Amino acid sequence: MKLSIFSAAALMALSASAAPAAQPQKFNYVVDNFADIEVLRYKVPGFEDLSLNQKCLIYYLTEAALYGRDILWDQNYKYNLVIRQMLEAVYTTAYDHSSADWKAFEKYFKQVEFANGIHHHYSTDKFVPEFSEAWLDKHIARIPDGPWTDYSAEIFDAIFNPDVDAKRVNQAEGQDLIVTSANNLYEGVTQAEVEQYYNALKDPNDHTPVSYGLNTRVTKVDGKVVEQTYKVGGLYSNAITKIVENLEKASQYAENDAQRAIIASLIEYYRSGDLKKFDEYSILWAEDTDSQVDFINGFIESYGDPLGMTGAWESIVNFKNVEASHRTEVLSENAQWFEDNSPVDAQFKKPQVKGVSAKVITAAVLAGDAYPATPIGINLPNANWIRAAHGSKSVTIENITQAYDEAAKGNGFNDEFVIDDATRKLLEDYLFITDNLHTDLHECLGHGSGRLLPGVDPDALKAHGSTIEETRADLFALYYLADPKLIEIGLLDNPDAYKAEYYKYILNGLMTQLMRIEPGKDVEEAHMRNRKLIAEWAYEHGRDANVIEYVKVNGKTFIRINDYEALRGLFGQLLAEIQRIRSTGDYEAARNLVETYAVKVDPELHREVLDRYATLHIAPYKGFVNPVYKLVKSNGKIVDVTVSYDEGYTQQMLRYGRDYSPLTSK
Ligand code: ZN
């Protein structure tokens, strides 16, 4: 599972503080802007302080990460790689840099590079080129033939014909999701055939099932449905071979035996394509909480498959931020205290609670499905039985949230939506720390708290289950953010700090998150529903005491919180009720809360939020370029690894296309 900046409480960090940029910043966070995208860069603080061994380990894991890039491009769409080669050839040789066609081409080129293909990374809709076919044709005619020459009809259709392969992932109910999705995870098969095929493989009595279809493309040979496996010697062999080579080099610098075993088992899986091996690797990985350097490398998240089976290739190399991880460790150590003192009815509490292993990490490289758009938090492995038996690792990627936060400074958001200077100052001083703490409390303690009464079906809340679950974890975090316990255990230094998160949470839940909803639509996504549920419920139940107030200033709507302590009381009250609903499986109460508070949007307020947000020109989507790592050698021996931050966006894309492209080359 991944926590994205669009689907979590951390959305708020996106627009954290709008202090006027007081001092000129030495580090330029914003790298490029185009279409609906802003490209940022991130720092890797602490890299210089790692041992030479750890730096070498990171270097080779980083190489293993970059060599997988082509896999994702091909998974996303069958012509993506050849289209990229052609676009790059045109981009680097085109001559009329002042024409409208060139400007439109440049925008399209940057969009495709960002999305790892010709479909938008988030909406999965195909990009619409604003340059002419004739312009592209003319520029292709000037360059030598390439792999695209053989496919020119298909490529022009793919780029210019809006009816061809319009959506990468189609989730529309009632349609054949396989046939109508443009991704390259299935070819020449229908949804019914795929479902039939997997149903025949699955054994309902298997309590440790492999993740069927995770590393395969499904197609037909001689009329029979078959899986083509991604492995050395199989599909994507050239890329996977380069990944394995670099994992082998990395292994020489492993921090300890456990880590060496993890790398060895990943290599075994890449060589065999055997999903049992992947489970073995995942277990070793989940159980290693001692190593400082860590990495994800493989076919992991299945959001790109409308059936949720095949994993998109990704890699993130990272190391533990020891100082910041202290936060999550202290919370985990005190997990029982938090459980015992929560405002929840005693029968719904866990007699024995265990904090989830959670840490704060520094990303060193982002690759595949995690690049350039990247999650801010990750919780893996995904296999449920492994999570239950061997635990999972939950991480917050703090150098990424920090970069979002820095880049948002001065974007005008707080001036537009926050009611007064005092509140803006509060957010400036305390939102970053309280927002991170909110995520820690939510992940480490919130989800793990409470228990079901005996005999209650865990799926009793059905379609409302995930909204209620996220509501529960958020309320647990909100309630405790204001507790003196956090000061006592040294995680906050000011008893008023929590007000920053409270204000932003309510503002977001009542108003600003509406910027992500199209006019006339309801709130659908579970995290957005949960925030709306909490904010609207607190507004309504604090109405008589005027706890939260809508204020009009010059025709604009603002939120004022008049009584923060009372608001905390309301959060506690709602937490008790939500836990009761969860513990007893009270579906009717869940449905009632969700439908009353979480779904319907006030059209007038919605219009106002959209209009005000539009004046700020904040790009809705963001992503990152990676730093550049270089080996420093003396007499043939590695003496250091350096990190630098000066590469531009297209520069990086073109370099990756040239140097890390094992599936397109020669
Ligand atoms: Zn959650």
XYZ file of C-alpha atoms and ligand atoms in Angstrom:
667
model
C 0.000 0.000 0.000
C 1.147 3.464 -0.650
C 0.168 6.718 0.912
C 0.092 9.393 -1.729
C 0.029 13.109 -1.244
C -3.403 13.072 -2.867
C -5.045 10.455 -0.737
C -3.988 11.130 2.808
C -4.011 13.526 5.668
C -0.599 14.526 4.443
C -2.322 16.375 1.615
C -2.112 19.305 3.937
C 1.640 19.348 3.996
C 1.414 20.109 0.312
C 0.508 23.657 1.059
C 1.928 23.942 4.513
C 3.064 27.456 5.118
C 2.887 30.496 2.970
C 5.511 32.597 4.636
C 6.830 35.165 2.214
C 10.185 33.780 1.076
C 12.249 35.764 3.531
C 15.779 34.693 2.665
C 16.806 33.646 -0.808
C 17.129 29.883 -0.787
C 20.361 28.294 -1.854
C 18.702 25.031 -2.737
C 16.224 25.338 -5.594
C 13.366 22.965 -4.906
C 11.398 23.762 -8.049
C 13.010 22.373 -11.207
C 10.385 22.660 -13.939
C 6.721 23.460 -14.654
C 4.486 22.301 -17.500
C 0.844 21.385 -18.081
C -0.578 20.388 -14.656
C 2.832 19.347 -13.298
C 5.482 20.860 -11.057
C 8.816 19.027 -10.897
C 10.774 19.362 -7.667
C 14.068 18.052 -6.370
C 14.774 16.627 -2.940
C 17.789 16.670 -0.656
C 19.366 13.547 0.795
C 20.439 14.833 4.222
C 22.758 12.516 6.096
C 24.154 10.752 3.018
C 27.616 12.206 3.625
C 27.630 10.815 7.161
C 27.057 7.207 6.082
C 30.012 4.800 6.030
C 31.821 4.177 2.738
C 30.366 0.696 2.755
C 26.817 2.002 3.104
C 27.397 4.574 0.368
C 28.610 1.846 -2.012
C 25.621 -0.288 -1.109
C 23.294 2.612 -1.922
C 25.176 3.331 -5.149
C 24.677 -0.171 -6.564
C 21.085 -0.426 -5.314
C 20.499 2.882 -7.092
C 21.912 1.446 -10.314
C 19.677 -1.612 -9.893
C 16.764 0.804 -9.489
C 17.466 2.849 -12.617
C 17.889 -0.189 -14.874
C 14.273 -1.195 -14.281
C 12.807 1.985 -15.756
C 11.971 0.539 -19.202
C 9.952 -2.275 -17.654
C 7.376 0.110 -16.276
C 7.184 1.999 -19.585
C 6.399 -1.217 -21.409
C 3.941 -2.399 -18.754
C 2.058 0.881 -19.111
C 1.536 0.574 -22.875
C 2.975 -1.591 -25.619
C 4.177 1.311 -27.825
C 5.526 3.515 -25.008
C 9.183 2.601 -25.475
C 9.278 3.078 -29.198
C 7.304 6.329 -28.879
C 9.778 7.558 -26.274
C 12.730 6.772 -28.531
C 11.105 8.694 -31.348
C 10.133 11.687 -29.176
C 13.660 11.877 -27.772
C 15.188 11.737 -31.246
C 12.909 14.562 -32.420
C 13.351 16.576 -29.231
C 17.135 16.585 -29.497
C 17.239 17.471 -33.217
C 14.257 19.787 -33.848
C 15.255 23.210 -35.146
C 12.276 25.623 -35.062
C 12.256 26.285 -31.323
C 10.016 29.327 -31.613
C 6.979 27.861 -33.392
C 3.731 27.078 -31.623
C 4.056 23.475 -32.784
C 7.448 23.149 -31.088
C 6.119 24.585 -27.815
C 3.211 22.144 -27.933
C 5.580 19.293 -28.767
C 7.891 20.198 -25.885
C 4.964 20.168 -23.452
C 3.797 16.790 -24.774
C 7.330 15.385 -24.574
C 7.661 16.470 -20.933
C 4.230 15.073 -20.074
C 5.050 11.688 -21.595
C 8.406 11.509 -19.802
C 6.695 12.374 -16.526
C 3.940 9.799 -16.926
C 6.247 6.970 -18.065
C 4.143 6.812 -21.193
C 1.424 8.509 -23.194
C -1.273 8.267 -20.497
C -1.552 10.678 -17.557
C 0.032 9.118 -14.448
C -2.975 9.872 -12.232
C -6.108 10.040 -14.385
C -4.643 7.436 -16.828
C -6.289 9.339 -19.720
C -4.291 9.659 -22.930
C -2.551 13.007 -23.437
C -3.912 15.206 -26.196
C -1.122 16.546 -28.438
C -1.522 20.185 -29.480
C 0.972 20.004 -32.379
C 0.076 18.829 -35.864
C 0.714 15.454 -37.407
C 2.348 17.267 -40.319
C 4.817 18.976 -37.983
C 5.829 15.689 -36.392
C 6.007 13.971 -39.774
C 8.317 16.672 -41.121
C 10.685 16.350 -38.155
C 10.784 12.578 -38.287
C 11.635 12.730 -41.982
C 14.805 14.664 -41.088
C 16.236 12.082 -38.688
C 17.682 8.700 -39.587
C 15.376 5.682 -39.385
C 14.934 4.143 -35.964
C 12.844 1.432 -34.339
C 9.818 3.735 -34.718
C 10.025 3.581 -38.520
C 8.499 0.097 -38.610
C 5.589 1.159 -36.431
C 4.892 4.621 -37.745
C 1.205 3.995 -38.547
C 0.539 2.481 -35.115
C 2.468 5.237 -33.369
C 0.667 8.060 -35.134
C -2.632 6.427 -34.308
C -1.604 6.028 -30.684
C -0.563 9.653 -30.389
C -3.200 11.424 -32.479
C -6.354 9.280 -32.621
C -8.393 9.946 -29.469
C -10.363 6.718 -29.914
C -7.334 4.438 -29.836
C -6.267 3.157 -26.391
C -7.821 6.167 -24.664
C -7.421 5.022 -21.056
C -4.596 3.065 -19.442
C -6.708 1.717 -16.570
C -10.457 1.584 -17.058
C -12.476 0.956 -13.871
C -15.932 1.716 -15.268
C -18.456 -0.807 -13.989
C -20.178 -2.990 -16.522
C -17.416 -2.855 -19.161
C -14.756 -5.443 -19.968
C -11.989 -3.882 -17.863
C -9.222 -5.832 -19.598
C -10.261 -5.188 -23.180
C -10.949 -1.482 -22.571
C -7.724 -0.775 -20.627
C -4.728 0.216 -22.748
C -2.052 -1.157 -20.424
C 0.204 -3.963 -21.597
C -0.489 -6.391 -18.754
C -2.939 -8.373 -20.886
C -3.060 -8.967 -24.630
C -5.787 -10.620 -26.673
C -7.769 -11.896 -23.669
C -11.096 -10.874 -22.153
C -11.835 -10.158 -18.508
C -13.957 -13.296 -18.276
C -11.099 -15.434 -19.641
C -8.607 -13.933 -17.185
C -10.938 -14.404 -14.222
C -11.696 -17.962 -15.226
C -7.996 -18.678 -15.613
C -7.089 -17.430 -12.123
C -10.128 -18.962 -10.437
C -8.948 -22.333 -11.668
C -5.498 -21.747 -10.123
C -6.668 -20.555 -6.718
C -7.151 -23.013 -3.896
C -9.613 -21.678 -1.282
C -7.965 -23.857 1.383
C -4.506 -22.374 0.826
C -3.801 -20.059 3.752
C -0.486 -18.856 2.356
C -1.372 -18.164 -1.274
C 1.141 -16.600 -3.639
C 0.214 -13.260 -5.230
C -1.187 -14.718 -8.449
C -0.324 -12.811 -11.589
C 2.001 -10.402 -9.785
C 4.893 -10.828 -12.245
C 3.252 -11.937 -15.467
C 1.628 -10.709 -18.639
C -1.418 -12.732 -19.650
C -2.017 -13.575 -23.287
C -3.168 -16.436 -25.524
C -1.097 -19.011 -27.357
C -2.913 -21.399 -29.699
C -6.219 -20.351 -28.189
C -5.097 -21.088 -24.622
C -4.651 -18.483 -21.893
C -1.016 -18.384 -20.739
C 1.153 -16.286 -18.431
C 4.442 -14.845 -19.664
C 6.692 -14.412 -16.642
C 8.898 -11.383 -16.008
C 12.276 -12.954 -15.187
C 15.812 -13.582 -16.362
C 15.291 -15.496 -19.583
C 11.625 -14.510 -19.725
C 9.791 -11.277 -20.435
C 11.961 -8.164 -19.772
C 15.030 -10.386 -19.457
C 17.540 -7.733 -20.520
C 16.387 -5.268 -17.880
C 16.058 -7.847 -15.131
C 19.554 -9.159 -15.922
C 20.993 -5.659 -15.375
C 19.030 -5.349 -12.126
C 20.438 -8.679 -10.929
C 24.013 -7.718 -11.889
C 23.798 -4.587 -9.776
C 22.112 -6.375 -6.877
C 25.056 -8.766 -6.902
C 27.481 -5.865 -6.680
C 25.405 -4.279 -3.911
C 25.464 -7.534 -1.985
C 29.235 -7.211 -1.525
C 28.576 -4.115 0.586
C 25.649 -5.477 2.617
C 25.525 -4.179 6.186
C 24.938 -7.604 7.731
C 24.085 -11.237 6.955
C 20.348 -10.666 7.124
C 20.569 -8.017 4.440
C 22.825 -10.207 2.293
C 20.216 -12.964 2.545
C 17.472 -10.546 1.474
C 19.387 -9.538 -1.635
C 20.240 -13.169 -2.452
C 16.623 -14.195 -2.173
C 15.471 -11.317 -4.395
C 18.003 -12.427 -7.019
C 16.737 -15.992 -6.783
C 13.206 -14.736 -7.424
C 14.260 -12.624 -10.409
C 16.059 -15.652 -11.880
C 13.239 -18.142 -11.338
C 10.166 -15.922 -11.576
C 8.784 -18.173 -8.811
C 6.256 -16.310 -6.636
C 6.962 -18.608 -3.682
C 10.481 -17.174 -3.780
C 9.004 -13.694 -3.780
C 7.103 -14.537 -0.579
C 10.304 -15.859 1.011
C 12.046 -12.639 0.066
C 9.132 -10.532 1.404
C 9.247 -12.315 4.762
C 12.999 -11.784 5.146
C 12.518 -8.158 4.138
C 9.632 -7.541 6.564
C 11.595 -9.051 9.438
C 14.759 -7.021 8.887
C 14.353 -3.982 11.096
C 18.038 -3.631 12.017
C 19.686 -2.525 8.787
C 19.961 1.200 8.253
C 19.932 1.024 4.460
C 16.797 -0.496 2.953
C 15.184 -0.807 -0.462
C 12.138 -1.864 -2.426
C 12.826 -3.399 -5.842
C 10.271 -5.406 -7.766
C 6.720 -5.751 -9.047
C 4.884 -4.258 -6.083
C 1.699 -2.187 -6.306
C -1.154 -3.305 -8.527
C -3.111 -0.052 -8.973
C -2.196 -0.111 -12.683
C -4.113 -3.352 -13.265
C -7.914 -2.976 -13.293
C -8.100 -6.448 -11.707
C -5.471 -5.517 -9.094
C -3.151 -8.468 -9.779
C -0.039 -7.528 -11.749
C 2.536 -5.403 -9.929
C 4.020 -2.317 -11.539
C 7.806 -2.384 -11.389
C 9.256 0.080 -8.892
C 12.241 0.756 -6.694
C 12.970 3.097 -3.800
C 16.385 3.013 -2.125
C 16.495 4.630 1.293
C 18.123 4.778 4.684
C 16.712 5.263 8.133
C 16.544 8.776 9.536
C 17.652 7.760 13.021
C 16.762 11.012 14.721
C 13.262 11.292 13.275
C 12.586 7.579 13.779
C 12.954 8.268 17.481
C 9.411 9.705 17.254
C 7.841 6.500 16.030
C 9.906 4.394 18.440
C 8.764 6.434 21.440
C 5.150 6.117 20.280
C 5.514 2.349 19.852
C 7.046 1.984 23.324
C 4.098 3.821 24.835
C 1.460 2.055 22.730
C -0.225 0.450 25.767
C -0.557 3.766 27.581
C -2.312 5.320 24.583
C -4.650 2.341 24.288
C -5.505 2.335 28.008
C -6.208 6.064 28.145
C -8.281 6.489 25.002
C -11.895 7.715 25.334
C -13.142 4.387 23.962
C -15.395 1.995 25.931
C -13.230 -0.534 27.841
C -14.781 -3.577 26.134
C -13.544 -2.311 22.733
C -9.920 -1.802 23.817
C -7.041 -4.174 23.208
C -5.791 -5.678 26.473
C -2.396 -6.085 24.822
C -1.397 -3.733 22.058
C 1.707 -3.850 19.909
C 2.938 -0.801 18.013
C 3.604 -1.382 14.327
C 7.247 -1.230 13.313
C 7.436 2.183 11.758
C 10.343 4.338 10.783
C 11.142 7.598 9.134
C 13.347 7.245 6.079
C 15.375 9.337 3.699
C 14.897 8.402 0.045
C 18.117 8.148 -1.950
C 16.564 7.307 -5.311
C 13.064 6.908 -6.778
C 12.487 4.645 -9.768
C 9.899 2.902 -11.892
C 6.369 3.395 -10.622
C 7.705 5.630 -7.794
C 9.280 8.128 -10.209
C 8.849 11.026 -10.841
C 5.508 11.056 -8.954
C 6.173 9.353 -5.650
C 4.377 8.248 -2.487
C 5.164 9.921 0.862
C 4.518 6.808 2.902
C 4.614 3.089 2.223
C 3.389 0.032 4.070
C 4.604 -3.344 2.749
C 4.501 -6.242 2.007
C 1.031 -6.354 0.474
C 0.269 -10.063 1.000
C -2.225 -10.256 3.871
C -1.024 -13.547 5.315
C 2.568 -12.305 5.446
C 1.448 -9.124 7.207
C -0.457 -11.142 9.782
C 2.260 -13.721 10.438
C 5.454 -11.699 9.962
C 4.462 -8.055 10.330
C 4.881 -5.196 7.935
C 7.064 -2.156 7.623
C 5.486 1.265 7.582
C 7.621 4.194 6.509
C 7.297 7.937 6.181
C 9.613 9.447 3.559
C 10.479 12.651 5.319
C 12.901 14.211 2.825
C 10.062 14.036 0.285
C 7.459 15.620 2.602
C 10.087 18.199 3.493
C 10.638 19.070 -0.180
C 6.873 19.419 -0.763
C 6.712 21.653 2.252
C 9.613 23.886 1.218
C 8.398 24.167 -2.364
C 4.930 25.210 -1.169
C 6.305 28.171 0.772
C 5.036 31.375 -0.693
C 2.475 29.732 -2.989
C -0.240 31.973 -1.521
C -2.435 29.159 -0.196
C -2.414 30.270 3.433
C -2.984 33.916 2.530
C -6.033 32.913 0.529
C -7.633 30.403 2.898
C -6.351 30.911 6.463
C -8.387 33.351 8.521
C -5.796 35.584 10.180
C -2.121 36.282 10.829
C -2.095 34.584 14.220
C -3.356 31.348 12.695
C -0.911 31.611 9.774
C 1.930 32.027 12.275
C 0.719 28.989 14.186
C 0.779 26.921 10.978
C 4.173 28.252 10.018
C 5.667 27.251 13.360
C 3.916 23.968 14.083
C 2.195 22.451 11.081
C 5.207 20.545 9.759
C 5.916 18.748 13.050
C 2.279 18.182 14.036
C 1.383 16.941 10.569
C 4.227 14.427 10.672
C 3.192 13.407 14.196
C -0.374 13.010 12.998
C 0.835 10.578 10.322
C 2.960 8.702 12.881
C 0.067 8.392 15.354
C -2.327 7.355 12.591
C 0.005 4.653 11.177
C 1.800 3.399 14.303
C -1.067 3.398 16.803
C -4.381 4.403 15.218
C -4.888 1.470 12.872
C -3.584 -0.995 15.467
C -5.804 0.189 18.329
C -9.112 -1.298 19.464
C -10.578 -4.749 18.890
C -13.587 -6.443 17.363
C -16.022 -8.127 19.736
C -15.888 -11.928 19.404
C -17.825 -13.188 16.391
C -17.943 -9.855 14.563
C -17.164 -10.165 10.851
C -14.195 -7.898 9.991
C -15.951 -7.019 6.705
C -19.284 -6.165 8.361
C -19.058 -2.483 7.370
C -18.736 -3.486 3.706
C -18.412 -0.550 1.303
C -18.025 1.870 4.235
C -15.289 -0.193 5.900
C -12.292 1.731 4.636
C -13.829 5.162 5.294
C -14.660 4.160 8.872
C -11.214 2.608 9.353
C -9.430 5.764 8.165
C -11.777 7.884 10.306
C -10.857 5.798 13.340
C -7.097 6.143 12.763
C -7.348 9.887 12.096
C -9.454 10.509 15.210
C -7.038 8.535 17.358
C -4.239 10.756 16.042
C -6.201 14.010 16.407
C -7.318 13.189 19.929
C -3.796 12.425 21.145
C -2.109 15.269 19.319
C -3.537 17.558 22.031
C -2.575 15.291 24.929
C 0.009 16.501 27.477
C 1.522 13.017 27.139
C 3.231 14.125 23.896
C 5.037 16.869 25.804
C 5.894 14.499 28.637
C 7.558 12.037 26.230
C 9.360 14.858 24.475
C 7.666 14.804 21.069
C 6.255 18.346 21.277
C 7.503 21.386 23.152
C 4.451 23.637 23.163
C 1.001 22.802 24.577
C -0.616 24.876 21.799
C 1.220 23.197 18.908
C -1.663 20.811 18.190
C -3.880 23.744 17.197
C -1.945 24.036 13.929
C -3.009 20.550 12.818
C -6.551 21.033 14.169
C -7.049 24.207 12.172
C -5.664 22.771 8.945
C -7.603 19.544 9.367
C -10.942 21.302 9.784
C -10.209 23.800 6.998
C -9.309 20.933 4.682
C -12.240 18.732 5.651
C -14.848 21.502 5.379
C -13.429 23.439 2.454
C -10.098 23.156 0.739
C -10.064 19.472 -0.157
C -13.030 20.261 -2.418
C -10.498 21.588 -4.911
C -9.964 17.960 -5.965
C -13.633 17.358 -6.757
C -15.193 18.270 -10.091
C -18.274 20.526 -9.947
C -21.445 18.512 -9.404
C -19.649 15.385 -8.182
C -19.831 13.736 -4.759
C -16.885 12.956 -2.483
C -15.925 9.337 -3.199
C -12.359 8.535 -2.163
C -12.159 6.954 1.320
C -9.571 9.339 2.836
C -11.429 12.387 1.554
C -14.709 11.035 2.935
C -13.110 10.389 6.287
C -11.798 13.960 6.580
C -15.160 15.388 5.570
C -16.986 13.117 8.000
C -14.851 14.244 10.938
C -14.929 17.957 10.084
C -18.680 18.138 9.315
C -19.613 16.072 12.359
C -17.490 18.275 14.645
C -18.995 21.418 13.111
C -22.549 20.187 13.609
C -22.060 18.856 17.131
C -20.204 21.966 18.257
C -22.727 24.312 16.709
C -24.605 25.292 19.877
C -21.337 26.136 21.622
C -19.983 27.839 18.458
C -16.829 25.670 18.486
C -16.244 26.070 14.739
C -17.584 29.024 12.788
C -17.897 29.974 9.112
C -16.962 33.654 8.777
C -17.504 35.850 5.700
C -14.838 38.467 4.984
C -15.261 40.566 1.827
C -17.555 37.933 0.388
C -15.075 35.105 1.013
C -15.698 32.207 3.366
C -13.219 31.441 6.153
C -13.122 28.969 9.019
C -12.601 30.137 12.583
C -12.079 27.770 15.482
C -13.301 29.420 18.674
C -12.664 26.633 21.163
C -9.863 24.176 20.485
C -10.307 22.298 23.763
C -13.961 21.688 23.047
C -12.965 20.495 19.576
C -10.675 17.924 21.151
C -13.583 16.768 23.283
C -15.690 16.321 20.138
C -12.930 14.277 18.479
C -12.848 12.017 21.565
C -16.630 11.618 21.510
C -16.671 10.686 17.824
C -13.716 8.319 18.283
C -15.692 6.421 20.946
C -18.661 6.092 18.592
C -16.587 5.088 15.557
C -14.773 2.444 17.615
C -18.138 1.116 18.807
C -19.327 0.886 15.213
C -16.173 -0.938 14.180
C -16.069 -3.270 17.213
C -19.704 -4.298 16.891
C -19.908 -4.212 13.083
C -22.812 -1.736 13.178
C -23.300 -1.305 9.428
C -26.427 0.878 9.697
C -24.689 3.405 11.942
C -21.658 3.480 9.633
C -23.795 4.060 6.566
C -25.756 6.737 8.336
C -22.651 8.676 9.414
C -21.023 8.437 5.997
C -24.144 9.464 4.108
C -25.019 12.310 6.461
C -21.574 13.904 6.687
C -19.090 12.540 4.156
C -20.567 12.503 0.673
C -22.634 15.506 -0.384
C -21.011 18.775 -1.316
C -22.502 22.267 -0.899
C -22.362 23.465 -4.537
C -22.006 27.130 -3.666
C -19.068 26.654 -1.303
C -17.545 24.193 -3.772
C -17.656 26.751 -6.601
C -16.076 29.357 -4.330
C -13.205 27.047 -3.318
C -12.507 26.114 -6.946
C -12.501 29.756 -8.040
C -10.229 30.913 -5.240
C -7.885 27.976 -5.708
C -7.639 28.646 -9.438
C -6.264 32.134 -8.797
C -3.246 30.620 -7.018
C -2.027 28.636 -10.045
C -0.781 25.775 -7.908
C 0.074 22.740 -10.031
C -2.156 19.876 -8.882
C 0.508 17.205 -9.481
C 4.105 17.088 -8.394
C 7.051 14.807 -8.902
C 10.801 14.701 -8.455
C 14.096 14.460 -10.239
C 16.692 12.272 -8.539
C 20.078 13.371 -7.273
C 23.118 12.064 -9.160
C 25.524 9.644 -7.461
C 29.095 9.161 -8.620
C 31.813 6.762 -7.562
C 35.131 8.383 -6.691
C 38.055 6.047 -7.386
C 41.707 6.179 -6.515
C 44.113 3.558 -7.889
C 41.106 1.546 -9.047
C 39.600 1.479 -5.558
C 36.362 3.198 -4.553
C 37.213 5.860 -1.990
C 33.930 7.788 -1.886
C 30.479 8.216 -3.413
C 29.347 11.767 -4.082
C 25.814 13.111 -4.400
C 24.885 16.181 -6.453
C 21.670 18.038 -7.150
C 22.240 20.035 -10.311
C 20.608 17.915 -13.007
C 17.601 19.398 -14.823
C 14.381 17.591 -15.657
C 14.733 16.898 -19.390
C 18.468 16.434 -18.896
C 17.774 13.608 -16.462
C 15.098 12.036 -18.628
C 17.351 12.045 -21.693
C 20.275 10.619 -19.709
C 18.144 7.809 -18.308
C 16.823 7.123 -21.820
C 20.385 6.887 -23.101
C 22.182 5.086 -20.243
C 19.529 2.948 -18.553
C 17.536 1.537 -21.422
C 18.225 -2.204 -21.658
C 14.938 -2.979 -23.413
C 15.363 -0.588 -26.318
C 19.012 -0.979 -27.148
C 20.600 -2.593 -30.004
Zn -4.681 4.919 7.241
